[in-house]
Amino acid sequence: MKQPILTIVVPCYNEEEVLPITIESLHLLLKRMIAEDLISKESKLLFVDDGSKDQTWSIIHKESVKSEQIRGLKLSRNVGHQNALLAGLFTAKESSDCVLSIDADLQDDITVIPRFIEKFSNGYDIVYGVRKKRDCDTFFKRHTAEFFYKFMSKMGVNLIYNHADFRLMSKRALSELENFKEVNMFLRGVVPLIGFKSTSVYYDRKERLAGETKYPLKKMLYFAFDGITSFSVTPIRFVLLTGLISFFVSLLFGVYFLTLKMTGNTETGWTSLITSIWLIGGLQLIGIGLIGEYIGKIYKESKRRPKFIVDIDSITFPKPLPLKNTQRAKDESYNLNLRKLPETN
Ligand code: UDP
Ligand code: MG
């Protein structure tokens, strides 16, 4: 089999301190993988400068002049990690068979990258990098991150536990990702929705090589909130549920308060007042919850997510396809069909 063309995409925001080491380490790795015939000679590194204010772009530019294998993409302003990553993935897709994304700080272990390629060559379309342990993260970061995964799953958002954005995707998985038209793209939630044959590679997460985290607490909370509201209408359901509970409680209380009144154990006016507070409160919450349900539907419609994604289509391709590189086989077969058309006419 021909070696796959790999592009490694690295989003960078104010990473001047760590970038020279990152470029050197990734470049060495790329050259080694090419020498070992794991990947094609056309494989590249793509550094995305997400509107940095420091020397990030000039470092990328300097290195890209020195080597054909190092490429850069400069965004017009800071658009955030997820969008910078998307810009890199979609740009790289055009000239690659598979694209791997990794953070610039090399907290993720680059020595496991050849295992991602092995999995891809074995027919996997998506390979998730999963952290075995997070000993190097601070106590706070570790616990908030673990709480985040559990809370998201309770909210109905299925994430790969302990997986961030260290992942490999095939060209066809990336093409499907392009069909998710939403503006607030929460990649960790969307990628599992693509489906296809997926697997994980486990590694130990290390400390940042240099520089500071670009995800302080405020940004982390915002990211989590964005994740929930981009995927789930569960918070709206809570409002509706609270309204319904409050309404039924008001009915029960109504009976109880009337009994109290009849036995003469209440102040004048209290019974009607307390019952109506519960009743009106419940009705208002039900009303808000119902409106929320409709807004929830509009929100889902407005995302225009694909309703299904085809893996193998055996009507167009009656013969069994090889397990590996289904997309390439699909393209070839399609071309063959086209060539055959004039003969049948
Ligand atoms: N990043 C980015 N744009 C931003 C913030 C971060 O491209 O607005 C990049 C950053 O350079 C790094 C990656 O996203 O390569 C993850 O950021 P960081 O390592 O600071 O996050 P942490 O690992 O602390 O969660
Ligand atoms: Mg980091």
CSV table of C-alpha atoms and ligand atoms in Angstrom, one decimal:
chain,number,residue,atom,x,y,z
A,1,MET,CA,0.0,0.0,0.0
A,2,LYS,CA,1.1,3.5,-0.7
A,3,GLN,CA,2.2,5.4,2.4
A,4,PRO,CA,-0.5,7.9,3.6
A,5,ILE,CA,0.1,11.7,3.3
A,6,LEU,CA,-0.1,13.0,6.9
A,7,THR,CA,-0.4,16.6,7.9
A,8,ILE,CA,0.1,17.5,11.6
A,9,VAL,CA,-2.0,20.6,12.5
A,10,VAL,CA,-0.8,22.7,15.4
A,11,PRO,CA,-2.9,25.7,16.6
A,12,CYS,CA,-0.7,28.4,18.2
A,13,TYR,CA,-1.7,31.4,20.2
A,14,ASN,CA,1.1,33.5,21.7
A,15,GLU,CA,3.4,30.4,21.8
A,16,GLU,CA,6.8,32.1,21.1
A,17,GLU,CA,8.4,30.5,24.1
A,18,VAL,CA,7.6,26.9,23.3
A,19,LEU,CA,7.3,27.0,19.5
A,20,PRO,CA,11.0,26.6,18.5
A,21,ILE,CA,11.2,23.4,20.5
A,22,THR,CA,7.8,22.2,19.2
A,23,ILE,CA,8.7,22.8,15.6
A,24,GLU,CA,12.1,21.0,16.0
A,25,SER,CA,10.6,18.0,17.8
A,26,LEU,CA,7.7,17.5,15.4
A,27,HIS,CA,10.0,18.0,12.4
A,28,LEU,CA,12.4,15.4,13.6
A,29,LEU,CA,9.5,13.0,14.2
A,30,LEU,CA,8.0,13.7,10.7
A,31,LYS,CA,11.4,13.0,9.0
A,32,ARG,CA,11.8,9.8,11.1
A,33,MET,CA,8.4,8.5,10.1
A,34,ILE,CA,9.1,9.3,6.4
A,35,ALA,CA,12.5,7.5,6.7
A,36,GLU,CA,10.7,4.5,8.3
A,37,ASP,CA,8.3,4.4,5.4
A,38,LEU,CA,5.3,5.0,7.7
A,39,ILE,CA,4.1,8.1,5.9
A,40,SER,CA,4.5,9.7,2.5
A,41,LYS,CA,7.3,12.1,1.6
A,42,GLU,CA,4.7,14.7,0.9
A,43,SER,CA,3.7,14.8,4.6
A,44,LYS,CA,3.8,18.2,6.3
A,45,LEU,CA,3.5,20.2,9.5
A,46,LEU,CA,0.9,23.0,9.5
A,47,PHE,CA,1.2,25.7,12.2
A,48,VAL,CA,-1.9,27.9,12.5
A,49,ASP,CA,-1.2,31.3,14.1
A,50,ASP,CA,-4.4,32.3,15.8
A,51,GLY,CA,-3.9,36.0,15.8
A,52,SER,CA,-0.9,36.0,18.2
A,53,LYS,CA,0.5,39.2,19.5
A,54,ASP,CA,4.0,38.0,20.0
A,55,GLN,CA,6.7,36.5,17.7
A,56,THR,CA,4.7,33.3,16.9
A,57,TRP,CA,4.1,34.1,13.2
A,58,SER,CA,7.7,35.3,12.5
A,59,ILE,CA,9.0,32.0,14.0
A,60,ILE,CA,6.6,30.0,11.8
A,61,HIS,CA,7.5,32.0,8.7
A,62,LYS,CA,11.2,31.7,9.3
A,63,GLU,CA,11.0,27.9,9.6
A,64,SER,CA,8.7,27.6,6.6
A,65,VAL,CA,11.3,29.3,4.5
A,66,LYS,CA,13.9,26.8,5.7
A,67,SER,CA,11.9,23.7,5.0
A,68,GLU,CA,9.2,22.7,2.5
A,69,GLN,CA,7.8,20.4,5.2
A,70,ILE,CA,6.9,23.2,7.5
A,71,ARG,CA,3.9,25.3,6.5
A,72,GLY,CA,2.0,28.1,8.2
A,73,LEU,CA,-1.5,29.6,8.2
A,74,LYS,CA,-2.0,33.0,9.7
A,75,LEU,CA,-5.5,34.0,10.8
A,76,SER,CA,-6.6,37.6,10.6
A,77,ARG,CA,-7.4,37.7,14.3
A,78,ASN,CA,-7.8,35.6,17.4
A,79,VAL,CA,-10.7,33.2,16.8
A,80,GLY,CA,-10.1,30.8,19.6
A,81,HIS,CA,-8.6,27.3,19.8
A,82,GLN,CA,-11.6,25.4,18.2
A,83,ASN,CA,-11.9,27.7,15.2
A,84,ALA,CA,-8.1,27.9,14.7
A,85,LEU,CA,-8.1,24.1,14.7
A,86,LEU,CA,-10.9,23.9,12.2
A,87,ALA,CA,-9.1,26.3,9.9
A,88,GLY,CA,-6.0,24.1,10.0
A,89,LEU,CA,-7.9,20.8,9.6
A,90,PHE,CA,-9.9,22.0,6.5
A,91,THR,CA,-6.8,23.6,4.9
A,92,ALA,CA,-4.8,20.4,5.5
A,93,LYS,CA,-7.5,18.1,4.3
A,94,GLU,CA,-7.1,19.1,0.6
A,95,SER,CA,-3.6,17.8,0.4
A,96,SER,CA,-3.6,14.9,2.9
A,97,ASP,CA,-4.9,11.4,3.4
A,98,CYS,CA,-5.1,11.9,7.2
A,99,VAL,CA,-4.7,14.9,9.5
A,100,LEU,CA,-3.5,14.8,13.1
A,101,SER,CA,-4.1,17.7,15.5
A,102,ILE,CA,-2.0,18.4,18.5
A,103,ASP,CA,-1.5,21.4,20.9
A,104,ALA,CA,1.6,23.6,20.5
A,105,ASP,CA,2.8,23.1,24.1
A,106,LEU,CA,3.5,19.3,23.5
A,107,GLN,CA,1.7,18.3,26.6
A,108,ASP,CA,0.5,15.4,24.5
A,109,ASP,CA,3.1,12.7,23.9
A,110,ILE,CA,4.4,12.9,20.3
A,111,THR,CA,6.1,9.5,20.5
A,112,VAL,CA,2.7,7.8,20.2
A,113,ILE,CA,2.0,9.5,16.8
A,114,PRO,CA,3.3,6.5,14.8
A,115,ARG,CA,0.7,4.4,16.6
A,116,PHE,CA,-2.0,6.7,15.2
A,117,ILE,CA,-0.7,6.1,11.7
A,118,GLU,CA,-0.7,2.3,12.3
A,119,LYS,CA,-4.3,2.5,13.3
A,120,PHE,CA,-5.2,4.6,10.3
A,121,SER,CA,-3.4,2.1,8.0
A,122,ASN,CA,-5.5,-0.6,9.7
A,123,GLY,CA,-8.6,1.1,8.4
A,124,TYR,CA,-9.6,3.4,11.2
A,125,ASP,CA,-11.0,6.8,10.2
A,126,ILE,CA,-10.8,8.5,13.6
A,127,VAL,CA,-8.2,7.8,16.2
A,128,TYR,CA,-8.6,9.5,19.6
A,129,GLY,CA,-5.7,10.3,21.8
A,130,VAL,CA,-6.8,9.5,25.4
A,131,ARG,CA,-4.9,10.5,28.5
A,132,LYS,CA,-4.1,7.6,30.8
A,133,LYS,CA,-3.4,9.8,33.8
A,134,ARG,CA,-3.1,13.5,34.4
A,135,ASP,CA,-0.5,13.5,37.2
A,136,CYS,CA,1.2,16.5,35.8
A,137,ASP,CA,-1.9,18.7,35.7
A,138,THR,CA,-2.6,20.7,38.9
A,139,PHE,CA,-5.1,19.2,41.4
A,140,PHE,CA,-7.6,21.8,40.4
A,141,LYS,CA,-7.3,21.3,36.6
A,142,ARG,CA,-7.5,17.5,37.0
A,143,HIS,CA,-10.6,17.6,39.1
A,144,THR,CA,-12.4,20.3,37.2
A,145,ALA,CA,-11.7,18.5,33.9
A,146,GLU,CA,-13.0,15.1,35.3
A,147,PHE,CA,-16.1,16.8,36.6
A,148,PHE,CA,-16.5,18.4,33.2
A,149,TYR,CA,-16.6,15.1,31.4
A,150,LYS,CA,-19.1,13.6,33.9
A,151,PHE,CA,-21.3,16.6,33.9
A,152,MET,CA,-21.4,16.7,30.1
A,153,SER,CA,-22.4,13.1,30.0
A,154,LYS,CA,-25.3,13.8,32.5
A,155,MET,CA,-26.4,16.6,30.2
A,156,GLY,CA,-26.6,14.2,27.3
A,157,VAL,CA,-23.4,15.2,25.5
A,158,ASN,CA,-21.3,12.1,24.8
A,159,LEU,CA,-17.6,12.9,24.9
A,160,ILE,CA,-14.7,10.5,24.8
A,161,TYR,CA,-13.5,10.5,28.4
A,162,ASN,CA,-10.2,12.2,28.9
A,163,HIS,CA,-9.7,13.0,25.2
A,164,ALA,CA,-9.0,16.6,24.2
A,165,ASP,CA,-8.0,17.6,20.7
A,166,PHE,CA,-5.2,15.2,20.1
A,167,ARG,CA,-6.7,13.1,17.3
A,168,LEU,CA,-6.3,11.8,13.8
A,169,MET,CA,-9.0,12.0,11.2
A,170,SER,CA,-9.1,10.5,7.7
A,171,LYS,CA,-9.8,12.7,4.7
A,172,ARG,CA,-13.4,11.4,4.4
A,173,ALA,CA,-14.1,11.9,8.1
A,174,LEU,CA,-13.0,15.5,7.6
A,175,SER,CA,-15.2,15.9,4.6
A,176,GLU,CA,-18.1,14.8,6.7
A,177,LEU,CA,-17.1,17.2,9.4
A,178,GLU,CA,-17.4,20.0,6.9
A,179,ASN,CA,-21.1,19.1,6.6
A,180,PHE,CA,-21.7,20.2,10.2
A,181,LYS,CA,-22.6,23.8,9.5
A,182,GLU,CA,-22.9,25.1,13.0
A,183,VAL,CA,-21.1,28.2,13.9
A,184,ASN,CA,-20.4,27.2,17.6
A,185,MET,CA,-18.4,24.1,16.8
A,186,PHE,CA,-17.6,22.0,19.8
A,187,LEU,CA,-15.2,19.5,18.2
A,188,ARG,CA,-15.0,17.0,21.0
A,189,GLY,CA,-18.8,16.6,20.9
A,190,VAL,CA,-19.2,16.7,17.1
A,191,VAL,CA,-16.4,14.3,16.0
A,192,PRO,CA,-18.0,11.2,17.8
A,193,LEU,CA,-21.3,12.1,15.9
A,194,ILE,CA,-19.5,11.4,12.6
A,195,GLY,CA,-19.3,7.7,13.4
A,196,PHE,CA,-17.1,5.5,11.1
A,197,LYS,CA,-14.5,3.1,12.5
A,198,SER,CA,-12.9,4.7,15.5
A,199,THR,CA,-10.4,3.7,18.1
A,200,SER,CA,-8.1,5.2,20.8
A,201,VAL,CA,-4.4,5.5,21.5
A,202,TYR,CA,-3.5,5.9,25.2
A,203,TYR,CA,-0.7,8.1,26.5
A,204,ASP,CA,0.5,10.0,29.5
A,205,ARG,CA,-0.1,13.7,29.6
A,206,LYS,CA,2.9,15.8,30.4
A,207,GLU,CA,3.5,19.4,31.7
A,208,ARG,CA,3.5,22.3,29.4
A,209,LEU,CA,7.1,22.6,28.0
A,210,ALA,CA,7.1,26.4,28.3
A,211,GLY,CA,4.8,29.4,28.4
A,212,GLU,CA,1.5,29.6,30.2
A,213,THR,CA,-1.9,28.0,29.7
A,214,LYS,CA,-4.3,29.9,27.3
A,215,TYR,CA,-7.2,28.4,29.2
A,216,PRO,CA,-7.6,30.2,32.5
A,217,LEU,CA,-10.6,29.4,34.7
A,218,LYS,CA,-12.8,32.0,33.0
A,219,LYS,CA,-12.2,30.6,29.6
A,220,MET,CA,-12.6,27.0,30.8
A,221,LEU,CA,-16.0,27.8,32.3
A,222,TYR,CA,-17.0,29.5,29.1
A,223,PHE,CA,-15.9,26.6,27.1
A,224,ALA,CA,-17.9,24.1,29.3
A,225,PHE,CA,-21.0,26.3,29.1
A,226,ASP,CA,-20.6,26.6,25.3
A,227,GLY,CA,-20.2,22.8,25.1
A,228,ILE,CA,-23.5,22.2,27.0
A,229,THR,CA,-25.5,24.8,25.3
A,230,SER,CA,-24.3,23.7,21.8
A,231,PHE,CA,-25.4,20.2,22.4
A,232,SER,CA,-28.2,19.9,24.8
A,233,VAL,CA,-31.6,21.2,25.6
A,234,THR,CA,-31.5,19.5,29.0
A,235,PRO,CA,-31.3,22.8,30.9
A,236,ILE,CA,-34.6,23.9,29.2
A,237,ARG,CA,-36.2,20.6,30.3
A,238,PHE,CA,-35.2,21.3,33.9
A,239,VAL,CA,-37.3,24.5,33.8
A,240,LEU,CA,-40.3,22.6,32.4
A,241,LEU,CA,-39.9,19.9,35.0
A,242,THR,CA,-39.6,22.4,37.9
A,243,GLY,CA,-42.8,24.1,36.6
A,244,LEU,CA,-44.7,20.8,36.5
A,245,ILE,CA,-43.5,19.8,40.0
A,246,SER,CA,-44.5,23.3,41.4
A,247,PHE,CA,-47.9,23.0,39.7
A,248,PHE,CA,-48.7,19.6,41.2
A,249,VAL,CA,-47.4,20.6,44.6
A,250,SER,CA,-49.7,23.6,44.5
A,251,LEU,CA,-52.7,21.3,43.9
A,252,LEU,CA,-51.7,19.1,46.9
A,253,PHE,CA,-51.0,22.2,49.0
A,254,GLY,CA,-54.4,23.7,48.0
A,255,VAL,CA,-56.2,20.7,49.5
A,256,TYR,CA,-54.0,20.8,52.6
A,257,PHE,CA,-54.5,24.6,53.1
A,258,LEU,CA,-58.2,24.3,52.6
A,259,THR,CA,-58.4,21.7,55.3
A,260,LEU,CA,-56.4,24.0,57.6
A,261,LYS,CA,-58.8,26.8,56.8
A,262,MET,CA,-61.8,24.7,57.5
A,263,THR,CA,-60.4,23.6,60.8
A,264,GLY,CA,-59.8,27.3,61.5
A,265,ASN,CA,-56.0,27.0,62.0
A,266,THR,CA,-55.0,29.9,59.6
A,267,GLU,CA,-54.8,33.6,59.3
A,268,THR,CA,-57.4,35.3,57.1
A,269,GLY,CA,-56.3,35.5,53.4
A,270,TRP,CA,-53.2,33.3,53.9
A,271,THR,CA,-54.7,30.2,52.2
A,272,SER,CA,-55.6,31.9,48.9
A,273,LEU,CA,-52.3,33.8,48.9
A,274,ILE,CA,-50.0,30.9,49.4
A,275,THR,CA,-51.9,28.6,47.0
A,276,SER,CA,-51.9,31.2,44.2
A,277,ILE,CA,-48.2,31.9,44.7
A,278,TRP,CA,-47.4,28.2,44.1
A,279,LEU,CA,-50.0,27.9,41.3
A,280,ILE,CA,-49.0,31.0,39.4
A,281,GLY,CA,-45.2,30.2,39.9
A,282,GLY,CA,-45.8,26.7,38.5
A,283,LEU,CA,-47.8,27.9,35.6
A,284,GLN,CA,-45.2,30.5,34.7
A,285,LEU,CA,-42.4,28.0,34.7
A,286,ILE,CA,-44.4,25.6,32.6
A,287,GLY,CA,-45.0,28.4,30.1
A,288,ILE,CA,-41.3,29.3,30.0
A,289,GLY,CA,-40.4,25.6,29.7
A,290,LEU,CA,-42.8,25.1,26.8
A,291,ILE,CA,-41.5,28.1,24.9
A,292,GLY,CA,-38.1,26.8,25.6
A,293,GLU,CA,-39.0,23.4,24.0
A,294,TYR,CA,-39.9,25.2,20.8
A,295,ILE,CA,-36.8,27.3,20.9
A,296,GLY,CA,-34.9,24.1,21.5
A,297,LYS,CA,-36.4,22.7,18.3
A,298,ILE,CA,-35.5,25.9,16.3
A,299,TYR,CA,-32.0,25.6,17.7
A,300,LYS,CA,-31.6,22.1,16.5
A,301,GLU,CA,-33.0,22.9,13.1
A,302,SER,CA,-30.8,25.9,12.7
A,303,LYS,CA,-27.7,23.7,13.2
A,304,ARG,CA,-28.5,21.9,9.9
A,305,ARG,CA,-26.5,18.9,11.0
A,306,PRO,CA,-26.4,16.0,8.5
A,307,LYS,CA,-29.2,13.4,9.3
A,308,PHE,CA,-27.0,10.5,8.3
A,309,ILE,CA,-23.5,9.7,7.1
A,310,VAL,CA,-23.0,6.7,4.7
A,311,ASP,CA,-20.1,4.4,5.5
A,312,ILE,CA,-20.2,1.8,2.7
A,313,ASP,CA,-22.7,1.9,-0.1
A,314,SER,CA,-23.1,-1.5,-1.6
A,315,ILE,CA,-25.7,-0.5,-4.2
A,316,THR,CA,-23.2,1.6,-6.1
A,317,PHE,CA,-20.4,-0.9,-5.3
A,318,PRO,CA,-21.8,-4.4,-5.4
A,319,LYS,CA,-18.4,-6.0,-5.0
A,320,PRO,CA,-17.1,-6.2,-1.5
A,321,LEU,CA,-14.7,-3.3,-0.8
A,322,PRO,CA,-11.3,-3.7,0.8
A,323,LEU,CA,-11.6,-2.7,4.5
A,324,LYS,CA,-8.8,-0.2,4.1
A,325,ASN,CA,-9.1,3.1,2.3
A,326,THR,CA,-12.7,2.8,1.5
A,327,GLN,CA,-12.7,6.4,0.2
A,328,ARG,CA,-10.0,5.8,-2.3
A,329,ALA,CA,-11.7,2.6,-3.5
A,330,LYS,CA,-14.9,4.6,-3.7
A,331,ASP,CA,-13.3,7.3,-5.9
A,332,GLU,CA,-11.6,4.8,-8.1
A,333,SER,CA,-14.8,2.8,-8.6
A,334,TYR,CA,-16.7,6.0,-9.3
A,335,ASN,CA,-14.2,6.9,-12.0
A,336,LEU,CA,-14.5,3.4,-13.5
A,337,ASN,CA,-18.3,3.7,-13.6
A,338,LEU,CA,-17.9,7.0,-15.4
A,339,ARG,CA,-15.6,5.5,-17.9
A,340,LYS,CA,-17.9,2.6,-18.5
A,341,LEU,CA,-20.9,4.8,-19.2
A,342,PRO,CA,-20.4,5.5,-22.9
A,343,GLU,CA,-20.1,1.7,-23.7
A,344,THR,CA,-23.5,0.9,-22.1
A,345,ASN,CA,-25.3,3.8,-23.9
B,1,UDP,N1,-4.9,28.2,21.4
B,1,UDP,C1,-5.3,28.9,20.3
B,1,UDP,N2,-6.2,30.0,20.4
B,1,UDP,C2,-6.6,30.4,21.6
B,1,UDP,C3,-6.2,29.7,22.7
B,1,UDP,C4,-5.4,28.6,22.6
B,1,UDP,O1,-5.0,28.5,19.1
B,1,UDP,O2,-7.4,31.4,21.6
B,1,UDP,C5,-4.0,27.1,21.3
B,1,UDP,C6,-2.8,27.1,22.1
B,1,UDP,O3,-1.7,27.8,21.5
B,1,UDP,C7,-2.5,25.6,22.3
B,1,UDP,C8,-3.8,25.0,22.3
B,1,UDP,O4,-4.7,25.9,21.8
B,1,UDP,O5,-1.8,25.1,21.2
B,1,UDP,C9,-4.3,24.6,23.7
B,1,UDP,O6,-4.1,25.7,24.6
B,1,UDP,P1,-3.5,25.4,26.1
B,1,UDP,O7,-2.3,24.5,26.0
B,1,UDP,O8,-3.1,26.8,26.7
B,1,UDP,O9,-4.6,24.8,26.9
B,1,UDP,P2,-4.6,23.8,28.2
B,1,UDP,O10,-3.7,22.6,27.7
B,1,UDP,O11,-3.9,24.6,29.3
B,1,UDP,O12,-6.0,23.4,28.4
B,2,MG,MG,-1.9,22.7,27.0
